[in-house]
Structure formats: structure tokens, C-alpha cells
Amino acid sequence: MLAPQNLGTTNIPNTINWRSMTANIVDASIGQALAAVESAEPELSSYLKSNASALTRDRAGAYDNVLIASQDAADATRRAIEELEKEKVDEGDNRMQDLRITSLAVNYALVSWRVGRNRVLIGSEDGRLFEEKKTKSSKRTRDQHKSEPRGSQLARLRERVVLYDSTIQSIDSIKELRGAMRDESFVREVDGKRAYFQALRCLNIAVSHALLSEHVNALALLARALELAKQCASSLPLTSSDSNSAPTLDIHKSQADALQTQLQQLVYRHQALVDLHKFHDNTSIAAAKHMSTAAPLVQRLSDFPTPGVNVNLKNLVTYPPKIEPIPVKPLFFDVAWNYIDYPTMGKQVVEAKAAVSNVIAEEKPKEEKKKGWFGFGR
């Protein structure tokens, strides 16, 4: 946990920025709370960066100071708005407009820090990867590292789903803020971030179904998660905050792309698993009803072996061999040969020769007659 800070009056901000708008801070208590947030934020980032191997609870507990300061800023803004409402100040007043923008900014920041703490509790890569924990046992040396029991894996996945539900609920509360729904691009961005955590939720539930060998349910959940991941990738802005800062509600484009790529691969994998299990079930039923093919093994080398059916060693090849049709080069028969008169080329050849001879005759130069000295011919 981080120690509380002693704040002076020199770092208290006078304005607050919200997207493309800037509002004046009309109440001193709001400025003091925002100054506390600005002071706690770099210490949080430094703690998370220097204690990457610390326990998850300790890393999540480092958010307490910034969450308390953000909550104080939200409460101070709410009290300032209530005071102006008691004075019946019009909504068009500059003070009221500044407070509305300030309220939207500080409440969004509060939700963002809550989501960041949940992301730290979920684990690395926002729970996109699920790795099996190795349990240590001191009874025997050869059994020192055992695989994690399936019940423990399902319990960890259940805890993740609870955190995803809390995160999605926090994101939904953003739309309830006054003035949030007026910005269409902001609403689209919030929906994309919500889709990101929904996709992760479906992914982890699909992993739990896969552990129980329920591949059809897992495939349906993965297909839904892939749709949500595509929606998230198309809704996120191109610019985002620094990747080295503490996790918040900001989602980087690379994270959404990595999730989409992984989900696409998992969908392909589970489609193959579903097809294999379906083939296994169908062939088992066919084998139980003696509906298997009677073709020899040499003709079925490219077929997947029938589960539960042993190879019949007496039916490897057909012996004695039988005369059977085999595919060879096809034969073409021109059955219309005697019924079609093909055009002759004789007339065209004669005309072509005549044209060539005329051209040669025109190109041949005329011979000049020899003349005498006075122009008379000899």
C-alpha cells in the first residue's frame, strides 16, 4: 500500500480537461482532491512497475490511495452541484456547466481506477491466458510437482468471471452519468471497451466448459467472444495512453488485436474437436449396430479408424482378386463424323495464292529500253 501524501496548495489545478473540453474548477475542495489524485497516480505506477512479482492482493491494494482521492473529488463535485441547485442556478450558468463537465470527468476517472484494480486482480493479459498452476508436494520427490486439480481450475475461472461482471457493471454506470450519452463517439468507445471485457468473460467461461469436455458449449461461447472482440477492435480509438502507466479502463489496440487472434485460433481448434467428437459418436453408434463398412482394409487406409472397432485381420485385401472397373484415360468417340460437312479450304487457298501473285507482280520493277546517242532506240 502507498502512504498518504501531504499536499500543499501549489499543485492544486485550476482547470480540468475532458476530451476536447476544458472546465474551470469552481470549488477548492475539488481542486485539492484532484491534486491528491495527481500525486498518487505516479506512485501507483512506480509501485506496480517495481513490484511485478508481488502478490495480486498487494498490487490491487496499491490502488486504495488513488481511489480514495478520486472518490473525494466525485463527492466534492456532487456537493457543489447540489449547492448550486439549491440556489436555483440556471443550467446555462458558467459555473453549472463547469461543474457538469467536472462531474463527468471525475466520475469517469473513478470508474477507470476501479476497472484498473479489477484488471490487476484478474492477472496478466487481463485473463486472456489461463495457465495451470503447479502444486508442490513434499511427500515424494518424483511427485513433487503435480498438476492442478480441475476443481481448483474451475474455482479460479469462477473468480475471474465475478471480476468481469463487476467490471462490466462499472462500465455500464458510465452511461448513467449526465451528459455522457450526448457524445456519440464517447458512447461508441465505451461500448467497445465493454465488448472487450465481455469477450474475456465468454473466453473464460468457454475454458471452464472445455475442462469439462463440453466442446459444443465452448465453441458457442468462443464464437460469441470473437464477435465481441471484432466489435472492440473496430471501436477503440487509434491513440491511447502510455502502456507503462497503471492499468485503467484504457485498452490498447494491440491488446484487442491479440485477443481477436487468439479467439480465432481457439474457434478453429474447437470446431475440429466438435467434428471429431461428432464422428466418434456416430461411428460408435454404427459399430454398435453393426453398420460398419465391409470393404477391406487396403481400401480404407485414408479413413479415420472407427473407435471401439478392432481391425479385422481376415479382411485386409480381397483374395482372390476380382475383376473390377478402375478409372483410366477416357475415350472420346466422334459419333457425328458422318453427319457433318466440314467447310473446305480449297477455294480460300486459291484466292490467297492469286492475291500473293498480284502483289509480287506489282512490286516487280519495269525494264528500261536502251537508247542511242540522240534519243533514238537501237
Short mmCIF file of C-alpha atoms in Angstrom, two decimals:
data_model
loop_
_atom_site.label_atom_id
_atom_site.label_comp_id
_atom_site.label_asym_id
_atom_site.label_seq_id
_atom_site.Cartn_x
_atom_site.Cartn_y
_atom_site.Cartn_z
CA MET A 1 0.00 0.00 0.00
CA LEU A 2 1.07 3.56 -0.59
CA ALA A 3 1.50 6.10 2.19
CA PRO A 4 -0.80 9.12 2.19
CA GLN A 5 0.68 12.31 0.80
CA ASN A 6 0.95 15.74 2.42
CA LEU A 7 -0.27 18.11 -0.26
CA GLY A 8 0.48 21.78 -0.46
CA THR A 9 -1.52 24.45 -2.19
CA THR A 10 0.91 24.99 -5.05
CA ASN A 11 -0.10 21.89 -7.06
CA ILE A 12 -3.85 22.45 -6.91
CA PRO A 13 -5.14 22.63 -10.51
CA ASN A 14 -7.43 25.41 -11.70
CA THR A 15 -8.87 23.65 -14.76
CA ILE A 16 -9.76 20.12 -15.78
CA ASN A 17 -9.77 18.64 -19.28
CA TRP A 18 -12.41 16.27 -20.56
CA ARG A 19 -11.86 15.05 -24.12
CA SER A 20 -11.94 18.27 -26.20
CA MET A 21 -13.44 20.46 -23.44
CA THR A 22 -11.82 22.42 -20.63
CA ALA A 23 -13.69 23.44 -17.48
CA ASN A 24 -12.75 25.70 -14.60
CA ILE A 25 -12.63 24.21 -11.11
CA VAL A 26 -15.08 26.36 -9.17
CA ASP A 27 -14.62 24.71 -5.77
CA ALA A 28 -11.38 24.49 -3.79
CA SER A 29 -12.22 21.07 -2.34
CA ILE A 30 -12.46 19.64 -5.85
CA GLY A 31 -9.04 21.02 -6.71
CA GLN A 32 -7.49 19.56 -3.57
CA ALA A 33 -8.93 16.12 -4.32
CA LEU A 34 -7.69 16.27 -7.92
CA ALA A 35 -4.25 17.28 -6.67
CA ALA A 36 -4.27 14.21 -4.42
CA VAL A 37 -5.13 12.06 -7.44
CA GLU A 38 -2.28 13.54 -9.47
CA SER A 39 0.11 12.90 -6.59
CA ALA A 40 -0.98 9.29 -6.02
CA GLU A 41 -1.02 8.26 -9.69
CA PRO A 42 2.78 8.30 -10.35
CA GLU A 43 3.45 6.47 -7.09
CA LEU A 44 0.95 3.80 -8.08
CA SER A 45 2.62 3.32 -11.45
CA SER A 46 6.05 3.17 -9.82
CA TYR A 47 4.90 0.60 -7.26
CA LEU A 48 3.32 -1.67 -9.87
CA LYS A 49 6.38 -1.48 -12.08
CA SER A 50 8.89 -2.19 -9.31
CA ASN A 51 6.82 -4.95 -7.65
CA ALA A 52 5.79 -7.01 -10.65
CA SER A 53 6.23 -10.27 -8.72
CA ALA A 54 4.27 -9.16 -5.64
CA LEU A 55 1.04 -10.81 -4.59
CA THR A 56 -2.04 -9.86 -6.54
CA ARG A 57 -3.79 -8.58 -3.42
CA ASP A 58 -0.89 -6.28 -2.59
CA ARG A 59 -0.75 -4.90 -6.12
CA ALA A 60 -4.50 -4.30 -6.09
CA GLY A 61 -4.26 -2.67 -2.66
CA ALA A 62 -1.93 -0.07 -4.12
CA TYR A 63 -4.98 1.47 -5.80
CA ASP A 64 -6.50 2.50 -2.45
CA ASN A 65 -4.98 5.98 -2.29
CA VAL A 66 -5.91 6.96 -5.82
CA LEU A 67 -9.40 5.51 -5.40
CA ILE A 68 -9.97 7.42 -2.16
CA ALA A 69 -8.80 10.66 -3.76
CA SER A 70 -10.99 10.08 -6.83
CA GLN A 71 -13.99 9.35 -4.63
CA ASP A 72 -13.35 12.57 -2.68
CA ALA A 73 -13.26 14.52 -5.95
CA ALA A 74 -16.54 12.98 -7.08
CA ASP A 75 -18.20 13.71 -3.72
CA ALA A 76 -16.95 17.30 -3.69
CA THR A 77 -18.28 17.86 -7.20
CA ARG A 78 -21.65 16.40 -6.27
CA ARG A 79 -21.92 18.65 -3.21
CA ALA A 80 -21.02 21.72 -5.27
CA ILE A 81 -23.72 20.89 -7.82
CA GLU A 82 -26.30 20.36 -5.07
CA GLU A 83 -25.47 23.75 -3.56
CA LEU A 84 -26.00 25.50 -6.89
CA GLU A 85 -29.23 23.60 -7.43
CA LYS A 86 -30.47 24.78 -4.02
CA GLU A 87 -29.68 28.32 -5.10
CA LYS A 88 -31.71 27.61 -8.27
CA VAL A 89 -28.84 28.48 -10.55
CA ASP A 90 -29.74 28.03 -14.21
CA GLU A 91 -28.11 25.22 -16.19
CA GLY A 92 -26.80 27.77 -18.66
CA ASP A 93 -24.70 29.42 -15.97
CA ASN A 94 -20.96 29.05 -16.49
CA ARG A 95 -20.43 27.66 -13.01
CA MET A 96 -23.04 24.95 -13.52
CA GLN A 97 -21.64 23.99 -16.92
CA ASP A 98 -18.13 23.76 -15.50
CA LEU A 99 -19.39 21.55 -12.69
CA ARG A 100 -21.23 19.26 -15.12
CA ILE A 101 -18.06 18.74 -17.14
CA THR A 102 -16.04 18.27 -13.95
CA SER A 103 -18.54 15.74 -12.65
CA LEU A 104 -18.37 13.71 -15.85
CA ALA A 105 -14.56 13.75 -15.84
CA VAL A 106 -14.03 12.81 -12.18
CA ASN A 107 -16.68 10.07 -12.19
CA TYR A 108 -15.24 8.55 -15.34
CA ALA A 109 -11.79 8.61 -13.74
CA LEU A 110 -13.20 6.92 -10.62
CA VAL A 111 -14.72 4.11 -12.70
CA SER A 112 -11.49 3.84 -14.66
CA TRP A 113 -9.44 3.28 -11.50
CA ARG A 114 -11.92 0.68 -10.26
CA VAL A 115 -11.64 -1.20 -13.52
CA GLY A 116 -7.85 -0.98 -13.33
CA ARG A 117 -7.85 -2.59 -9.90
CA ASN A 118 -10.06 -5.40 -11.20
CA ARG A 119 -7.66 -5.94 -14.09
CA VAL A 120 -4.80 -6.33 -11.63
CA LEU A 121 -6.83 -8.83 -9.61
CA ILE A 122 -7.66 -10.83 -12.74
CA GLY A 123 -4.00 -11.27 -13.61
CA SER A 124 -1.67 -10.79 -16.54
CA GLU A 125 -3.06 -10.17 -20.02
CA ASP A 126 -6.47 -9.41 -18.46
CA GLY A 127 -7.14 -13.13 -18.06
CA ARG A 128 -6.69 -13.84 -21.76
CA LEU A 129 -4.34 -16.72 -20.95
CA PHE A 130 -5.19 -19.45 -18.47
CA GLU A 131 -2.17 -21.32 -17.20
CA GLU A 132 -2.28 -24.31 -14.93
CA LYS A 133 -0.69 -23.85 -11.52
CA LYS A 134 1.83 -26.40 -10.33
CA THR A 135 1.18 -27.63 -6.81
CA LYS A 136 4.17 -28.73 -4.74
CA SER A 137 4.14 -31.84 -2.61
CA SER A 138 6.87 -32.81 -0.14
CA LYS A 139 5.86 -36.45 0.29
CA ARG A 140 7.76 -37.89 -2.63
CA THR A 141 10.45 -36.47 -4.82
CA ARG A 142 9.01 -37.86 -8.02
CA ASP A 143 5.58 -36.40 -7.23
CA GLN A 144 6.94 -33.04 -6.15
CA HIS A 145 5.14 -31.17 -8.95
CA LYS A 146 1.55 -32.21 -9.50
CA SER A 147 -0.96 -30.84 -11.92
CA GLU A 148 -3.62 -28.53 -10.57
CA PRO A 149 -6.91 -30.29 -9.80
CA ARG A 150 -9.78 -29.50 -12.10
CA GLY A 151 -11.88 -28.19 -9.22
CA SER A 152 -9.22 -25.63 -8.39
CA GLN A 153 -9.05 -24.51 -12.01
CA LEU A 154 -12.81 -24.07 -12.18
CA ALA A 155 -12.73 -22.06 -8.94
CA ARG A 156 -10.12 -19.68 -10.36
CA LEU A 157 -12.17 -19.24 -13.52
CA ARG A 158 -15.26 -18.54 -11.42
CA GLU A 159 -13.41 -15.79 -9.55
CA ARG A 160 -12.40 -14.22 -12.84
CA VAL A 161 -15.98 -14.22 -14.08
CA VAL A 162 -17.08 -12.40 -10.91
CA LEU A 163 -14.46 -9.72 -11.56
CA TYR A 164 -15.57 -9.42 -15.18
CA ASP A 165 -19.17 -8.95 -14.05
CA SER A 166 -18.09 -6.21 -11.65
CA THR A 167 -16.08 -4.53 -14.41
CA ILE A 168 -18.96 -4.62 -16.88
CA GLN A 169 -21.32 -3.24 -14.25
CA SER A 170 -18.91 -0.37 -13.57
CA ILE A 171 -18.68 0.42 -17.29
CA ASP A 172 -22.47 0.44 -17.58
CA SER A 173 -22.63 3.05 -14.82
CA ILE A 174 -20.72 5.47 -17.07
CA LYS A 175 -23.70 5.78 -19.40
CA GLU A 176 -25.85 6.87 -16.46
CA LEU A 177 -23.71 9.96 -15.95
CA ARG A 178 -25.37 13.17 -17.01
CA GLY A 179 -24.16 14.31 -20.41
CA ALA A 180 -22.38 11.07 -21.30
CA MET A 181 -24.94 9.90 -23.87
CA ARG A 182 -24.73 13.14 -25.85
CA ASP A 183 -21.30 12.28 -27.23
CA GLU A 184 -21.78 9.52 -29.82
CA SER A 185 -18.07 8.84 -30.27
CA PHE A 186 -17.65 8.52 -26.50
CA VAL A 187 -20.56 6.10 -26.24
CA ARG A 188 -19.12 4.03 -29.10
CA GLU A 189 -15.77 3.91 -27.33
CA VAL A 190 -17.38 2.83 -24.05
CA ASP A 191 -19.33 0.10 -25.86
CA GLY A 192 -16.09 -1.15 -27.41
CA LYS A 193 -14.40 -1.37 -24.02
CA ARG A 194 -17.42 -3.16 -22.61
CA ALA A 195 -17.26 -5.63 -25.51
CA TYR A 196 -13.59 -6.29 -24.68
CA PHE A 197 -14.38 -7.45 -21.15
CA GLN A 198 -17.46 -9.32 -22.35
CA ALA A 199 -15.27 -11.24 -24.79
CA LEU A 200 -12.85 -12.10 -21.99
CA ARG A 201 -15.75 -13.25 -19.84
CA CYS A 202 -17.03 -15.55 -22.59
CA LEU A 203 -13.50 -16.83 -23.15
CA ASN A 204 -13.01 -17.85 -19.52
CA ILE A 205 -16.43 -19.50 -19.35
CA ALA A 206 -15.55 -21.38 -22.54
CA VAL A 207 -12.34 -22.60 -20.91
CA SER A 208 -14.36 -23.98 -18.00
CA HIS A 209 -16.64 -25.84 -20.42
CA ALA A 210 -13.59 -27.20 -22.25
CA LEU A 211 -12.22 -28.54 -18.96
CA LEU A 212 -15.50 -30.44 -18.56
CA SER A 213 -15.22 -31.76 -22.17
CA GLU A 214 -18.29 -29.78 -23.24
CA HIS A 215 -16.79 -28.66 -26.52
CA VAL A 216 -20.06 -27.66 -28.18
CA ASN A 217 -20.82 -25.14 -25.44
CA ALA A 218 -17.23 -23.93 -25.53
CA LEU A 219 -17.42 -23.41 -29.29
CA ALA A 220 -20.62 -21.36 -28.99
CA LEU A 221 -19.07 -19.15 -26.31
CA LEU A 222 -15.87 -18.68 -28.30
CA ALA A 223 -17.83 -17.69 -31.40
CA ARG A 224 -19.69 -15.08 -29.35
CA ALA A 225 -16.41 -13.86 -27.85
CA LEU A 226 -14.93 -13.49 -31.33
CA GLU A 227 -17.83 -11.27 -32.41
CA LEU A 228 -17.34 -9.08 -29.34
CA ALA A 229 -13.58 -8.88 -29.94
CA LYS A 230 -14.16 -7.68 -33.50
CA GLN A 231 -16.58 -5.05 -32.21
CA CYS A 232 -13.99 -3.91 -29.68
CA ALA A 233 -11.20 -3.67 -32.27
CA SER A 234 -13.34 -1.50 -34.54
CA SER A 235 -14.48 0.84 -31.74
CA LEU A 236 -11.22 1.65 -29.99
CA PRO A 237 -9.51 4.95 -30.80
CA LEU A 238 -6.18 4.94 -32.57
CA THR A 239 -4.48 6.94 -29.81
CA SER A 240 -4.27 5.65 -26.26
CA SER A 241 -2.39 6.32 -23.04
CA ASP A 242 1.10 5.18 -22.15
CA SER A 243 1.44 1.41 -21.93
CA ASN A 244 3.77 1.74 -18.91
CA SER A 245 1.16 3.51 -16.78
CA ALA A 246 -1.04 1.76 -14.23
CA PRO A 247 -3.89 -0.30 -15.71
CA THR A 248 -7.13 1.63 -16.04
CA LEU A 249 -10.12 1.47 -18.36
CA ASP A 250 -7.88 2.38 -21.31
CA ILE A 251 -7.42 -0.57 -23.68
CA HIS A 252 -4.63 -0.57 -26.22
CA LYS A 253 -5.15 -1.59 -29.81
CA SER A 254 -2.52 -4.32 -29.51
CA GLN A 255 -4.43 -5.95 -26.64
CA ALA A 256 -7.65 -6.07 -28.65
CA ASP A 257 -5.83 -7.48 -31.69
CA ALA A 258 -4.11 -10.16 -29.59
CA LEU A 259 -7.45 -11.19 -28.11
CA GLN A 260 -9.07 -11.40 -31.53
CA THR A 261 -6.22 -13.50 -32.94
CA GLN A 262 -6.31 -15.92 -30.02
CA LEU A 263 -10.09 -16.30 -30.21
CA GLN A 264 -9.93 -17.02 -33.93
CA GLN A 265 -7.41 -19.81 -33.31
CA LEU A 266 -9.50 -21.25 -30.48
CA VAL A 267 -12.61 -21.24 -32.66
CA TYR A 268 -10.79 -23.26 -35.33
CA ARG A 269 -9.48 -25.67 -32.73
CA HIS A 270 -12.83 -26.29 -31.09
CA GLN A 271 -14.55 -26.67 -34.44
CA ALA A 272 -12.16 -29.52 -35.16
CA LEU A 273 -12.77 -31.00 -31.71
CA VAL A 274 -16.52 -30.86 -32.18
CA ASP A 275 -16.24 -32.58 -35.57
CA LEU A 276 -14.01 -35.30 -34.12
CA HIS A 277 -16.35 -35.95 -31.22
CA LYS A 278 -19.32 -35.99 -33.56
CA PHE A 279 -17.55 -38.51 -35.79
CA HIS A 280 -16.62 -40.56 -32.74
CA ASP A 281 -20.23 -40.67 -31.55
CA ASN A 282 -21.61 -41.56 -34.99
CA THR A 283 -19.08 -44.31 -35.59
CA SER A 284 -19.64 -45.74 -32.13
CA ILE A 285 -23.36 -45.95 -32.81
CA ALA A 286 -22.72 -47.52 -36.20
CA ALA A 287 -20.33 -50.06 -34.71
CA ALA A 288 -22.85 -50.97 -32.02
CA LYS A 289 -25.50 -51.59 -34.67
CA HIS A 290 -23.05 -53.48 -36.93
CA MET A 291 -23.42 -50.83 -39.63
CA SER A 292 -19.70 -50.58 -40.40
CA THR A 293 -18.48 -50.97 -43.95
CA ALA A 294 -17.37 -54.40 -45.18
CA ALA A 295 -14.68 -53.05 -47.52
CA PRO A 296 -11.19 -54.49 -47.00
CA LEU A 297 -8.64 -52.53 -45.02
CA VAL A 298 -6.50 -51.73 -48.06
CA GLN A 299 -9.37 -49.62 -49.43
CA ARG A 300 -9.85 -47.74 -46.14
CA LEU A 301 -6.30 -46.63 -45.34
CA SER A 302 -7.21 -42.94 -45.68
CA ASP A 303 -10.23 -43.24 -43.35
CA PHE A 304 -10.11 -42.36 -39.66
CA PRO A 305 -10.20 -45.60 -37.63
CA THR A 306 -13.58 -46.45 -36.19
CA PRO A 307 -13.49 -46.06 -32.38
CA GLY A 308 -14.19 -49.22 -30.46
CA VAL A 309 -13.83 -51.48 -33.51
CA ASN A 310 -10.81 -53.74 -33.87
CA VAL A 311 -9.15 -54.30 -37.22
CA ASN A 312 -10.40 -57.45 -38.92
CA LEU A 313 -7.19 -59.23 -39.86
CA LYS A 314 -9.15 -61.56 -42.11
CA ASN A 315 -10.33 -58.69 -44.29
CA LEU A 316 -7.09 -56.97 -45.25
CA VAL A 317 -7.38 -57.44 -49.02
CA THR A 318 -9.77 -59.08 -51.45
CA TYR A 319 -8.50 -62.56 -52.26
CA PRO A 320 -8.76 -64.00 -54.76
CA PRO A 321 -8.81 -60.66 -56.60
CA LYS A 322 -11.89 -59.84 -58.63
CA ILE A 323 -12.15 -58.02 -61.92
CA GLU A 324 -13.29 -54.53 -61.02
CA PRO A 325 -13.53 -51.33 -63.02
CA ILE A 326 -10.81 -48.81 -62.36
CA PRO A 327 -10.53 -45.22 -63.62
CA VAL A 328 -8.28 -44.88 -66.68
CA LYS A 329 -7.79 -42.42 -69.53
CA PRO A 330 -11.23 -41.65 -71.02
CA LEU A 331 -12.03 -42.48 -74.69
CA PHE A 332 -13.79 -39.96 -76.94
CA PHE A 333 -15.96 -41.14 -79.84
CA ASP A 334 -16.94 -38.67 -82.57
CA VAL A 335 -20.39 -40.08 -83.34
CA ALA A 336 -21.30 -37.10 -85.58
CA TRP A 337 -18.42 -37.60 -88.06
CA ASN A 338 -20.62 -38.94 -90.85
CA TYR A 339 -23.34 -36.34 -90.41
CA ILE A 340 -21.45 -33.03 -90.51
CA ASP A 341 -19.98 -31.42 -93.63
CA TYR A 342 -16.89 -29.52 -92.69
CA PRO A 343 -16.06 -26.48 -94.87
CA THR A 344 -13.29 -27.00 -97.45
CA MET A 345 -10.31 -24.73 -97.64
CA GLY A 346 -9.62 -25.17 -101.37
CA LYS A 347 -11.35 -22.03 -102.58
CA GLN A 348 -9.75 -19.91 -99.90
CA VAL A 349 -6.28 -21.26 -100.74
CA VAL A 350 -6.69 -20.39 -104.46
CA GLU A 351 -7.82 -16.86 -103.65
CA ALA A 352 -4.90 -16.39 -101.29
CA LYS A 353 -2.38 -17.54 -103.96
CA ALA A 354 -3.88 -15.17 -106.55
CA ALA A 355 -3.63 -12.23 -104.17
CA VAL A 356 0.02 -13.04 -103.43
CA SER A 357 0.92 -13.27 -107.16
CA ASN A 358 -0.72 -9.88 -107.86
CA VAL A 359 1.28 -8.26 -105.09
CA ILE A 360 4.53 -9.73 -106.46
CA ALA A 361 3.72 -8.54 -109.98
CA GLU A 362 3.11 -5.01 -108.80
CA GLU A 363 6.33 -4.89 -106.86
CA LYS A 364 8.49 -6.10 -109.86
CA PRO A 365 10.29 -3.06 -111.48
CA LYS A 366 9.89 -2.38 -115.23
CA GLU A 367 12.97 -2.80 -117.51
CA GLU A 368 14.08 0.36 -119.38
CA LYS A 369 14.93 0.12 -123.10
CA LYS A 370 18.40 1.07 -124.20
CA LYS A 371 18.59 4.30 -126.24
CA GLY A 372 21.16 5.71 -128.67
CA TRP A 373 23.11 8.89 -128.57
CA PHE A 374 20.39 11.14 -130.00
CA GLY A 375 17.46 9.57 -128.13
CA PHE A 376 16.61 7.03 -130.82
CA GLY A 377 16.25 3.47 -129.86
CA ARG A 378 18.55 0.92 -131.25
#
